[in-house]
Coordinates of C-alpha atoms (C1' of nucleotides) in Angstrom, one line a residue:
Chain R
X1 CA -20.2 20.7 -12.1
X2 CA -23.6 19.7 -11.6
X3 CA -22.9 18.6 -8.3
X4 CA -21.6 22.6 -7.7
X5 CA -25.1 23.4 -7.3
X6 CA -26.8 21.0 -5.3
X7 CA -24.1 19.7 -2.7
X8 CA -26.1 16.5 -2.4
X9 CA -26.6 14.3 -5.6
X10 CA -27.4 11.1 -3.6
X11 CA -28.6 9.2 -6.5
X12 CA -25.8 10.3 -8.1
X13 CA -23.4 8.4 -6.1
X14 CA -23.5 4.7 -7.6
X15 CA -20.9 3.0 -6.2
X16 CA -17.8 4.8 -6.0
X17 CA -16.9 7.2 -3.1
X18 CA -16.9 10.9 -3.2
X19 CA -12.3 11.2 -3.5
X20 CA -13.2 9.1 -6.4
X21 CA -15.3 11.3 -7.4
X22 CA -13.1 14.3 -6.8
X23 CA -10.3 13.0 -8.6
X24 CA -12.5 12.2 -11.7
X25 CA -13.7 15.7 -11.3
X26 CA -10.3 17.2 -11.2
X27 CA -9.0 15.5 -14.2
X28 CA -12.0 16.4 -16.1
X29 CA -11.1 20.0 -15.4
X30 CA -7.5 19.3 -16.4
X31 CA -9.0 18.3 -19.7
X32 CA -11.7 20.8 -20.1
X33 CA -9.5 24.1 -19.3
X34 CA -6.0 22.7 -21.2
X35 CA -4.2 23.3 -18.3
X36 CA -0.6 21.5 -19.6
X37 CA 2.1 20.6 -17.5
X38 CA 3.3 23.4 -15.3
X39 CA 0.0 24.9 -14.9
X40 CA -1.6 25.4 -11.8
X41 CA -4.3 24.2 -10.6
X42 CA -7.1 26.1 -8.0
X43 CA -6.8 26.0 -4.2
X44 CA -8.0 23.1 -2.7
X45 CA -10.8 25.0 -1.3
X46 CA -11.7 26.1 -4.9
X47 CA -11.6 22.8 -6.4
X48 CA -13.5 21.2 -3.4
X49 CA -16.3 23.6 -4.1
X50 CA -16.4 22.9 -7.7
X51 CA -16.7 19.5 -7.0
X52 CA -19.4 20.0 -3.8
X53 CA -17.3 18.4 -1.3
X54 CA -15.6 18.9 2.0
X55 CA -11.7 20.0 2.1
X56 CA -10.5 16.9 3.6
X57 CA -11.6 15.0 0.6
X58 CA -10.4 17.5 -2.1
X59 CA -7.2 16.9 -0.4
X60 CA -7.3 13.1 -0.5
X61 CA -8.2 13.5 -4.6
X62 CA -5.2 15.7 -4.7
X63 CA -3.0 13.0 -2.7
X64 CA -4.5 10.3 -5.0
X65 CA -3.4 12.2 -8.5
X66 CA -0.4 13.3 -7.1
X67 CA 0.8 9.3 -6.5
X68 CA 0.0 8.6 -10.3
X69 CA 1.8 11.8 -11.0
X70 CA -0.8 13.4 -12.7
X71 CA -0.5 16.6 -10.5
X72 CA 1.8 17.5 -8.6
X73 CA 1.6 19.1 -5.0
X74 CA 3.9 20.9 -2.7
X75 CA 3.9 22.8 0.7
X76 CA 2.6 26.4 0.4
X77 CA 1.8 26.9 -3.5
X78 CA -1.2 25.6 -5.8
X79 CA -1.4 22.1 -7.1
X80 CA 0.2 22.3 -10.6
X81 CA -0.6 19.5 -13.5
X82 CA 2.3 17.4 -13.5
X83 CA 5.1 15.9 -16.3
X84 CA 4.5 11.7 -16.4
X85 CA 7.5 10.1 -15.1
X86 CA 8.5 6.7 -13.7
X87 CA 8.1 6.8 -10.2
X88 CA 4.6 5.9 -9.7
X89 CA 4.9 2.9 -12.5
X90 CA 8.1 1.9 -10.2
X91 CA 5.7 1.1 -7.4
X92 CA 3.0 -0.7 -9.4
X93 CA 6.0 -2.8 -10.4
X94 CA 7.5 -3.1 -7.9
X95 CA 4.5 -4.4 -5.6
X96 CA 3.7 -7.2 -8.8
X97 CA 7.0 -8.0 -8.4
X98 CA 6.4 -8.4 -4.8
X99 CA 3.1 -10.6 -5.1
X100 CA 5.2 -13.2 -6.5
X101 CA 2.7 -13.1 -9.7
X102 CA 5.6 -12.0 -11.8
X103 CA 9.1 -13.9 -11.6
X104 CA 12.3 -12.0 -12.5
X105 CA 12.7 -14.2 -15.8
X106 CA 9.3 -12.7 -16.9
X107 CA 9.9 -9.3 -16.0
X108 CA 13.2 -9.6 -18.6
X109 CA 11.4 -11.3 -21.0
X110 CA 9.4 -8.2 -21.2
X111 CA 12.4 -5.5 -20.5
X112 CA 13.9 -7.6 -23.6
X113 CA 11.1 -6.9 -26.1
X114 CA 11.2 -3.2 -24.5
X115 CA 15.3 -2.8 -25.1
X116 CA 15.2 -4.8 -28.6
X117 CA 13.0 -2.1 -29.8
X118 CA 14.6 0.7 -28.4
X119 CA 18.0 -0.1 -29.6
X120 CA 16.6 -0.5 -33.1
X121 CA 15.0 3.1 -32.6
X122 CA 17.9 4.4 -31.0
X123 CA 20.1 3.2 -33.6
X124 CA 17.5 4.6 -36.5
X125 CA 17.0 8.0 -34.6
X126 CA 20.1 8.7 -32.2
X127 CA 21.6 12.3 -32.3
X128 CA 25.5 12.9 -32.2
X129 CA 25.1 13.3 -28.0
X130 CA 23.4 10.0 -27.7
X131 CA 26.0 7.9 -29.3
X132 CA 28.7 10.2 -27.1
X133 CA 27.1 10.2 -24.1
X134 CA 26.4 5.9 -24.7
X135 CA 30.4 5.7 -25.3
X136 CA 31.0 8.0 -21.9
X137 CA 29.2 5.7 -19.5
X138 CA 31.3 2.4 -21.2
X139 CA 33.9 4.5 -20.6
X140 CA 33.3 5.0 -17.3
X141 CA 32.2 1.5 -16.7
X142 CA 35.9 0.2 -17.9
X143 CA 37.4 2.8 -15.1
X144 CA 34.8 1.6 -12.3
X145 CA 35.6 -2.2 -13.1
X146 CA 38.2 -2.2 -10.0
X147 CA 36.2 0.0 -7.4
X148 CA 32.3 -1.4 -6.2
X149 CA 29.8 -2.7 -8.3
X150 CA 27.4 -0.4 -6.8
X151 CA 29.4 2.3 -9.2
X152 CA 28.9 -0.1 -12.0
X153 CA 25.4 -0.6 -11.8
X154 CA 24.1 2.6 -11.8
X155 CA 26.2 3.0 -15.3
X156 CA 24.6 0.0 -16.5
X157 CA 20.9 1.2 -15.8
X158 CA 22.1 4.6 -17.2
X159 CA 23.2 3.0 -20.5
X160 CA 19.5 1.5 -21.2
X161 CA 17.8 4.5 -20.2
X162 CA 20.5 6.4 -22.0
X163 CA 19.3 4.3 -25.4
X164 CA 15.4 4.4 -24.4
X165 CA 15.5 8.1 -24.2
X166 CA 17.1 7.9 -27.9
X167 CA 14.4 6.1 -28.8
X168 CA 12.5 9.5 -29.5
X169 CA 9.3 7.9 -27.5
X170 CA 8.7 9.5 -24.1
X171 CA 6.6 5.8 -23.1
X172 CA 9.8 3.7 -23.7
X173 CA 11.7 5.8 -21.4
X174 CA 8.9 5.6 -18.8
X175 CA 8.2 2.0 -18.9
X176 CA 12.0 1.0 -18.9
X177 CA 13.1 3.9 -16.2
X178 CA 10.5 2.0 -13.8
X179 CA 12.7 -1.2 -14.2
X180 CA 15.0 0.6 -12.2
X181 CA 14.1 -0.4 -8.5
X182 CA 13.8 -4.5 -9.6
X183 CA 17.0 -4.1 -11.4
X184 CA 18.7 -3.0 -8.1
X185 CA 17.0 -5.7 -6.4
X186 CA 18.6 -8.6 -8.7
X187 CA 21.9 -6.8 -10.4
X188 CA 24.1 -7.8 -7.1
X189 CA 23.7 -11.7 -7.6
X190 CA 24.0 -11.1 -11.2
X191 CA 27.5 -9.5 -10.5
X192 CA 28.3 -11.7 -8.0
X193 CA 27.4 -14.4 -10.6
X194 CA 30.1 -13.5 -13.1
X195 CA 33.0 -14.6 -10.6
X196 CA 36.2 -13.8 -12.9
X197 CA 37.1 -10.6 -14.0
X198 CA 37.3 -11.9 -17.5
X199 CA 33.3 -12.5 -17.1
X200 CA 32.9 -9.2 -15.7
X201 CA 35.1 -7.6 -18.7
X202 CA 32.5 -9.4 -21.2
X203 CA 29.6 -7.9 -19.5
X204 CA 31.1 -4.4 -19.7
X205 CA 32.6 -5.3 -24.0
X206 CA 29.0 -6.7 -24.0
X207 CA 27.9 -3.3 -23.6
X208 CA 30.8 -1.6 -25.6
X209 CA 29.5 -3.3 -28.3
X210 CA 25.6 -2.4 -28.5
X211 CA 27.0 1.1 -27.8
X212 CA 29.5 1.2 -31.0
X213 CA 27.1 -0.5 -33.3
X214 CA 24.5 2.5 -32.1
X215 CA 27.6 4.9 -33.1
X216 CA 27.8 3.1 -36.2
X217 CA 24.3 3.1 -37.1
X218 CA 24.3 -1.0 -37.5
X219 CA 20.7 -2.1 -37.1
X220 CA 21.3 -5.7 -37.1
X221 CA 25.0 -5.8 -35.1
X222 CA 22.4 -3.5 -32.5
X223 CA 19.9 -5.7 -31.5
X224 CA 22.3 -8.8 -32.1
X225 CA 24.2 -7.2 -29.8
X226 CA 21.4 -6.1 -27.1
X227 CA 20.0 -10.0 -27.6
X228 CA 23.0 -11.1 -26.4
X229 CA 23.4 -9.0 -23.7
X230 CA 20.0 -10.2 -22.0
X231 CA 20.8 -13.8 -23.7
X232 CA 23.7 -13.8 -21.0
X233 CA 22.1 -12.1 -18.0
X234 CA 19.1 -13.9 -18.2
X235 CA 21.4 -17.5 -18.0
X236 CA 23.7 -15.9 -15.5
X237 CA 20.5 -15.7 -13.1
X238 CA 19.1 -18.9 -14.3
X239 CA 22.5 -20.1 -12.7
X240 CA 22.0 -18.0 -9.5
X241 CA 18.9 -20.1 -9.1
X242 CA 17.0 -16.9 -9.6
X243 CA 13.8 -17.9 -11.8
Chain K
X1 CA 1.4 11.9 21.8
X2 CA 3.0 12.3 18.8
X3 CA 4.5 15.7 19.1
X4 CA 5.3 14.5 22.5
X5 CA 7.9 12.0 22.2
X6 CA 10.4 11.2 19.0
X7 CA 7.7 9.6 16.9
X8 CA 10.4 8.4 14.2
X9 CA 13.7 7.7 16.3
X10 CA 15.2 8.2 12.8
X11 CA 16.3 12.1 11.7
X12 CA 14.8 11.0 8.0
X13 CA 12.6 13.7 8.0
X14 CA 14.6 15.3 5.1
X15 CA 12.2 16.9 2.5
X16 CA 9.2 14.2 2.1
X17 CA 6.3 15.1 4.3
X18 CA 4.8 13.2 6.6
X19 CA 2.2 11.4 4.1
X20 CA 4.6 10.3 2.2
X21 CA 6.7 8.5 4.9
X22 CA 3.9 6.8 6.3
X23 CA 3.2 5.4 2.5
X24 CA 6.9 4.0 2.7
X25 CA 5.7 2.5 6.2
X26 CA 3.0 0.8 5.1
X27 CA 5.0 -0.7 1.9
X28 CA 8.0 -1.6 4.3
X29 CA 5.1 -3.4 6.5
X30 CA 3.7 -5.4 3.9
X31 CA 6.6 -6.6 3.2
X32 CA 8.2 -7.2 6.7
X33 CA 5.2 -9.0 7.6
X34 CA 5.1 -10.6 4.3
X35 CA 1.2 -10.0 3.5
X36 CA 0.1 -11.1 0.2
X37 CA -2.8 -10.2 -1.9
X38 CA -6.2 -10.2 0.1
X39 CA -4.6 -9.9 3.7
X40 CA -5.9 -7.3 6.0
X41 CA -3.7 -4.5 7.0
X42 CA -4.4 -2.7 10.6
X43 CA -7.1 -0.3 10.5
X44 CA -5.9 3.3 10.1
X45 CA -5.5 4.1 13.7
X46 CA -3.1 1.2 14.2
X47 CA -1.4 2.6 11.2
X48 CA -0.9 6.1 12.3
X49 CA 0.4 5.0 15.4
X50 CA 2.4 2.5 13.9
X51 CA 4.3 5.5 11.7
X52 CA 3.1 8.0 14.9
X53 CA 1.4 10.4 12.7
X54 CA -2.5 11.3 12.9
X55 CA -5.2 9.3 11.4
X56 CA -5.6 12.4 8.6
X57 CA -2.5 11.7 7.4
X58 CA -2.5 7.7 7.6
X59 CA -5.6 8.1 5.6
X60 CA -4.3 9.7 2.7
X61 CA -1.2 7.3 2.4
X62 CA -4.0 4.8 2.7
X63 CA -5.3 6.6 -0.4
X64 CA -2.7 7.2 -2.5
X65 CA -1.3 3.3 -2.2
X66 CA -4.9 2.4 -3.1
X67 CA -4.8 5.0 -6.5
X68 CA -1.6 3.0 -7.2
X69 CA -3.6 -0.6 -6.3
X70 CA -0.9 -1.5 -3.9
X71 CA -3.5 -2.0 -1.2
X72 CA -7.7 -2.0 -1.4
X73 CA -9.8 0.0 0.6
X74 CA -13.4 0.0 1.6
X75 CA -16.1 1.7 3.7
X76 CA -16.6 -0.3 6.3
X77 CA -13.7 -2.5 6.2
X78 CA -10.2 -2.5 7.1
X79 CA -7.5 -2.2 4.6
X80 CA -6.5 -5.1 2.6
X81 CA -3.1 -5.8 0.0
X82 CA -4.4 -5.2 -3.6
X83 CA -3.6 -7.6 -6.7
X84 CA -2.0 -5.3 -8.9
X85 CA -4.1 -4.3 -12.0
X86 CA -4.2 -2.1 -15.3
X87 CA -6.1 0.4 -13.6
X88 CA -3.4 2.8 -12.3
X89 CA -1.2 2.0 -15.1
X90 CA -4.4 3.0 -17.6
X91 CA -4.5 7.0 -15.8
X92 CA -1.0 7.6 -16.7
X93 CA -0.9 6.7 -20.2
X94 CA -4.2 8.5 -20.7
X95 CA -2.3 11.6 -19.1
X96 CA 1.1 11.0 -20.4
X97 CA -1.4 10.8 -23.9
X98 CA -3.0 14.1 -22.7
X99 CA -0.1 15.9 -22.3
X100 CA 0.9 15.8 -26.1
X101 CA 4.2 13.8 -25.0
X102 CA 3.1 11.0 -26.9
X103 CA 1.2 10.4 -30.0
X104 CA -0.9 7.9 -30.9
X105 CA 1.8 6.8 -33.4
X106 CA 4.0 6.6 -31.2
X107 CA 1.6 4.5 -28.0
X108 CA 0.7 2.1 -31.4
X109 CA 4.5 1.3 -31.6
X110 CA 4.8 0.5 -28.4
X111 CA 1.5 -1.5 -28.4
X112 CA 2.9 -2.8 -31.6
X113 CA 6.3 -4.0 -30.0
X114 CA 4.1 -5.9 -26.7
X115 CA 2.1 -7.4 -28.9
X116 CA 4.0 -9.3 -31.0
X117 CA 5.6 -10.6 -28.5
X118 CA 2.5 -12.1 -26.8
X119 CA 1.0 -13.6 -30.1
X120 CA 4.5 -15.6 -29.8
X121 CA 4.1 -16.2 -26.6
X122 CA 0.1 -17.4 -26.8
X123 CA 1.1 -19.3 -29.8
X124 CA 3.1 -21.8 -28.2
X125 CA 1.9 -22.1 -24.9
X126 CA -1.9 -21.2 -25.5
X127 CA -4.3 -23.7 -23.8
X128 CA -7.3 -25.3 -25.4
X129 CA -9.5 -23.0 -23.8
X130 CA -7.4 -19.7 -24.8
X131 CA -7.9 -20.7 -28.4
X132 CA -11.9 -21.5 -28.4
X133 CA -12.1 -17.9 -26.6
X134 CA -10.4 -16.2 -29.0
X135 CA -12.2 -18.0 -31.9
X136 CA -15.7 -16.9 -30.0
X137 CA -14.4 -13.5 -30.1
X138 CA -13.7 -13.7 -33.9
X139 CA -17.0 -15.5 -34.4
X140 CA -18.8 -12.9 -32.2
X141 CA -17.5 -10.0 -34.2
X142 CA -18.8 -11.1 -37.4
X143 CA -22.2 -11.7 -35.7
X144 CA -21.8 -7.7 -34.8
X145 CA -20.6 -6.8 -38.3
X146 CA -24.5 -5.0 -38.8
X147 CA -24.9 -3.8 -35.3
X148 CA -23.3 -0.8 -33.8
X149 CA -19.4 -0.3 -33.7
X150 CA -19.1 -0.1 -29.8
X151 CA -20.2 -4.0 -29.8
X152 CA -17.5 -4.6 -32.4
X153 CA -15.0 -2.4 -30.4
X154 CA -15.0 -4.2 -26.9
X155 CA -14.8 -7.5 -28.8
X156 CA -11.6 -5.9 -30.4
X157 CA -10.3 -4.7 -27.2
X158 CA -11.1 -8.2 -26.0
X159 CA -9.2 -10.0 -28.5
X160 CA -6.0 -8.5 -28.0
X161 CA -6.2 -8.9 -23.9
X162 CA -7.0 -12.1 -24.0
X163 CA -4.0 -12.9 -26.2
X164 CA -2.0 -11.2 -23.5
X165 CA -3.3 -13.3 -21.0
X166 CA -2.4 -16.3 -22.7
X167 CA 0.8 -15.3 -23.0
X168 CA 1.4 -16.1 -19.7
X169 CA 3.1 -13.2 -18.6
X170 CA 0.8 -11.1 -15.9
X171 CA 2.9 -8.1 -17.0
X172 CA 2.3 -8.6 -20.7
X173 CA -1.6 -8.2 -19.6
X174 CA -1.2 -5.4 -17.2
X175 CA 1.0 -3.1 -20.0
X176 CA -1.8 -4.2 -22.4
X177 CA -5.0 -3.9 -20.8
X178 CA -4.0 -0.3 -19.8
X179 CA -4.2 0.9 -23.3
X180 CA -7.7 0.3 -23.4
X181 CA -8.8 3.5 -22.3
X182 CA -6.9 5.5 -25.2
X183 CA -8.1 3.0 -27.9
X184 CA -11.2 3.5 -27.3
X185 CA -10.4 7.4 -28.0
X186 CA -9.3 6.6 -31.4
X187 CA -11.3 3.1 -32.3
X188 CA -13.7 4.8 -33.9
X189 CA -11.7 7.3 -36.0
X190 CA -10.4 4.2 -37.7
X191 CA -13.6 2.1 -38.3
X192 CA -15.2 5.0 -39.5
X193 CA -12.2 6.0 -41.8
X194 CA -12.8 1.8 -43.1
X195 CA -15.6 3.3 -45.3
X196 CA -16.9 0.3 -47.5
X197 CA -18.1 -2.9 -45.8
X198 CA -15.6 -4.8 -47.3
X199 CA -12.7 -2.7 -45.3
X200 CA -14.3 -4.0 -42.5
X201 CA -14.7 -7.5 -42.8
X202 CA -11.6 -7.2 -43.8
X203 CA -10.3 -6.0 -40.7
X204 CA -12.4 -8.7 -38.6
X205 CA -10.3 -11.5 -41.5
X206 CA -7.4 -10.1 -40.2
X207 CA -8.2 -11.1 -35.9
X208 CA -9.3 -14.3 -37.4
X209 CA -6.3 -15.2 -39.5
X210 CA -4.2 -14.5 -35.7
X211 CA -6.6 -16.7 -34.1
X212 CA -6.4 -19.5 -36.7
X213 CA -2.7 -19.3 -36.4
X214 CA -2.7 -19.4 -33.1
X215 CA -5.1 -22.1 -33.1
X216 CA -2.7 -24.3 -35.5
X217 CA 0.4 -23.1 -33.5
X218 CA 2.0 -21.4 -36.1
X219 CA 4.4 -18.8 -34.9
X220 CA 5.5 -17.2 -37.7
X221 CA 2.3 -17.5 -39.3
X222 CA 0.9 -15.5 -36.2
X223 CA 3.2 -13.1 -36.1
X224 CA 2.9 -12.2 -39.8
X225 CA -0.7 -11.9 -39.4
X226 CA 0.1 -9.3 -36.5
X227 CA 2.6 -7.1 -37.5
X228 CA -0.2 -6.9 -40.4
X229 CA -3.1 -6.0 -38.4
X230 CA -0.7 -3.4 -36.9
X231 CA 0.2 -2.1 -40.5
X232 CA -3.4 -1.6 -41.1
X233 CA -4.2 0.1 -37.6
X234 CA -1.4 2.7 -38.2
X235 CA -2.1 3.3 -42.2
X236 CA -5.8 3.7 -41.5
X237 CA -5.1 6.7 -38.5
X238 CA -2.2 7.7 -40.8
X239 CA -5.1 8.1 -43.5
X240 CA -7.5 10.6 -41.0
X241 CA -4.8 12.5 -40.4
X242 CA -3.9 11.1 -36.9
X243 CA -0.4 11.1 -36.6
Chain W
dA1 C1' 12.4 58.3 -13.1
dA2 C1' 13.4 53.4 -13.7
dA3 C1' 15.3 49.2 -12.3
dC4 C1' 16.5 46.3 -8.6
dA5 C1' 16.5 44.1 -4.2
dT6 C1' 14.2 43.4 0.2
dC7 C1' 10.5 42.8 3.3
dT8 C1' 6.0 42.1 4.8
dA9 C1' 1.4 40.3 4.5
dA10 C1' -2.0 37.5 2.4
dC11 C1' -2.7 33.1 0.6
dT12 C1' -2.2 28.1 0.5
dG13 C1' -1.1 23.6 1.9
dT14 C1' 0.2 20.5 6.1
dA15 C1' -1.3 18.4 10.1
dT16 C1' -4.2 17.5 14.2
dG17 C1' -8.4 16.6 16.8
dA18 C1' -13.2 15.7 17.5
dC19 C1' -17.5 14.4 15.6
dC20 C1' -21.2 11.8 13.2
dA21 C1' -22.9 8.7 9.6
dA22 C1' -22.7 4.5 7.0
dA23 C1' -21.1 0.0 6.0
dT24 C1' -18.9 -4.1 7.4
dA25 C1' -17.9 -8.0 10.2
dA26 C1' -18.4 -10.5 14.4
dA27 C1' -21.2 -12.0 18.1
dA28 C1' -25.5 -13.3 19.9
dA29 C1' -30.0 -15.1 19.5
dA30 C1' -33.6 -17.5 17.1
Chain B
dT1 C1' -28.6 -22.8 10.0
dT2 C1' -30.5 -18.4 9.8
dT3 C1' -31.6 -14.0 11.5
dT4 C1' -30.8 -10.1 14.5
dT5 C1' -28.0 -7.3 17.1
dT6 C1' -23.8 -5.1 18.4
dA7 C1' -19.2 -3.5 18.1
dT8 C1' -15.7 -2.0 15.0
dT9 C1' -14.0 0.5 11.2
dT10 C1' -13.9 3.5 7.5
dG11 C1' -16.2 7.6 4.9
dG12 C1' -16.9 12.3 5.3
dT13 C1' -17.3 17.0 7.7
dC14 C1' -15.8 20.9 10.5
dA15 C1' -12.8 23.9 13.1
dT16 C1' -8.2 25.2 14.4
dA17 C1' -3.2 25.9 14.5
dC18 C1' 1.0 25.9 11.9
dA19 C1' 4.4 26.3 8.2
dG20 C1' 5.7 27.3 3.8
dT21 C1' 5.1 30.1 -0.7
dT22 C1' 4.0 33.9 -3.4
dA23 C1' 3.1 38.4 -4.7
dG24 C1' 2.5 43.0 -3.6
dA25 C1' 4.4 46.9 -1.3
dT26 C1' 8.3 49.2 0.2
dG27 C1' 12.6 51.1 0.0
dT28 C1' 17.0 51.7 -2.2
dT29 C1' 20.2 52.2 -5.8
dT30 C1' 21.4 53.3 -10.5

DNA sequence: AAACATCTAACTGTATGACCAAATAAAAAA
DNA sequence: TTTTTTATTTGGTCATACAGTTAGATGTTT
């Protein structure tokens, strides 16, 4: 706001760049005029004005908050403050995973400390339509078991998001839905591992039974159960060479 | 020349605009050409021609990869692959905070669950140096004790990150470090609401019985210790009505 | 007259091009 | 080796054309 009046605070600048600026600017305004998810936001001209800079960098701010999902920004029609989701967490992920400075064993070690809480919450917390809906995708898991795996994955991921989002906390769902894209990366040779179809039945029982001790409301058969489940993925990897 | 010729020889336009795609580009290029942290990427008119869009639009991918720390920009200097960091991670939870989707309770629980997995994790494979710093820290917050709180509050903040760096785990100290920006929203709600001295010292006893038992390698001992620090955290915003 | 659907016009974001300034990095000179 | 110069590259601004969205106005139907 101060820089609304005089367009050109140069001592003002420090070290970071005018978007940076902007986008500190923007969220402030978030902040200051509760606007809550689904509320829109002024037009780029407006908010470039407000924050004394040019339209071209209003728009990068916008671009900027719009990757980390804090607004979101659409073709024809106002910025609006956006619901936190995955997606952008996906990408941090995704590129650590990439940099090598975090191995697929580590990123498990840390999906299981996620899950073994979850399912404890889930467990605690879970409504009527959790426990069905976790029984409907083992269901369905049993019927894909003949068809591809690529049918069977997507249950599996399903089933841990299914129990995150039972977990009654919105940051468990977050952090464990952003899993997703490393998941698909490594599931395959996972699969692939388990050559019989007896180990492939255990995987899907494995499952079966976190989901029925969730239905029965057994804390400790629930994260027994969820323990062994990464117990046995994380060795079926170790086997795949996958470290 | 781009609206000249088939930029894309692919029909993917779909519904993502043109920003977007050239984000996915640059990604897909990272990785094709297998750049690692600190490589330069081509400057952004090798970019846009690269993805055949206009340097506008390369720019903002350019910026929204950077809000997400996949790459690093610079005035001056060309592009470069990013180490990932806490910093992106740190805006969503302060917004996913903001929004009133998740409590503090709830952020503690999560915090909660991390971190007692990395006091396990520190306590067995902690290095000389990770204990001495961690003991300095302890030592350094008694020193503090009669100065302001905000000394005592970055040592805090401190103690727990470098426990997740210990750890070992990279991802441990990303999820981690990004919490700092809501704790220190609340820190201060619960040192004030430790009225008498002796609450305090007491909760500086409590980091130094963690450190000691990390020191002696005592896992369950450190974990104890922990989970009780965490009692105490959640009791004592419980207490100021901060649910 | 009131409710509904349709259409048009104003508004807003998307994308491009050219331009200048500032900072960096590389080349040249001391 | 150190300093200076030069070329390159990004940061930031402006003007323009284009393409969606939204909301108001219009007209129709109930």
């Amino acid at each position: 706001m101060t820089s609304g009046s005089t367009p050109s605070p140069l001592m003002e600048a420090s070290d970071i760049g005018l978007v940076e600026q902007a986008m500190i600017d923007i969220r402030a305004y978030i902040r200051a005029k509760r606007r809550m998810p689904g509320a829109v936001l002024p037009s780029e001209i407006a908010l470039a004005a407000h924050s004394g800079v040019s339209r071209p960098v209003a728009r990068e701010a916008l671009r900027g908050l719009s990757t980390l999902r804090v607004v979101d920004i659409g073709h024809g029609r106002k910025a609006r403050v956006a619901m936190p989701d995955a997606s952008s967490l996906s990408v941090i992920l995704d590129h650590t995973s990439y940099t090598g400075k975090l191995s697929i064993q580590q990123m498990l070690d840390v999906r299981r400390t996620l899950e073994l809480r979850t399912v404890l919450l889930a467990t605690i917390r879970r409504s009527d339509a959790d426990a069905t809906a976790l029984l409907s995708v083992v269901q369905q898991m049993h019927a894909a078991l003949e068809e591809d795996q690529n049918t069977i994955m997507k249950l599996d991921i399903t089933f841990h998001e299914v129990i995150a989002r039972a977990s009654g906390n919105l940051l468990y769902s977050i952090l464990i839905e952003s899993f997703r894209v490393i998941t698909r990366q490594t599931w395959g040779i996972g699969w692939r591992a388990r050559a019989t179809d007896d180990n492939r039945l255990g995987s899907i029982l494995c499952h079966e039974n976190i989901a029925n001790a969730i239905m029965a409301q057994d804390a400790v058969r629930a994260e027994a159960a969820m323990n062994a489940h990464f117990d046995s993925a994380v060795n079926v990897l170790l086997r795949a060479g996958i470290t």
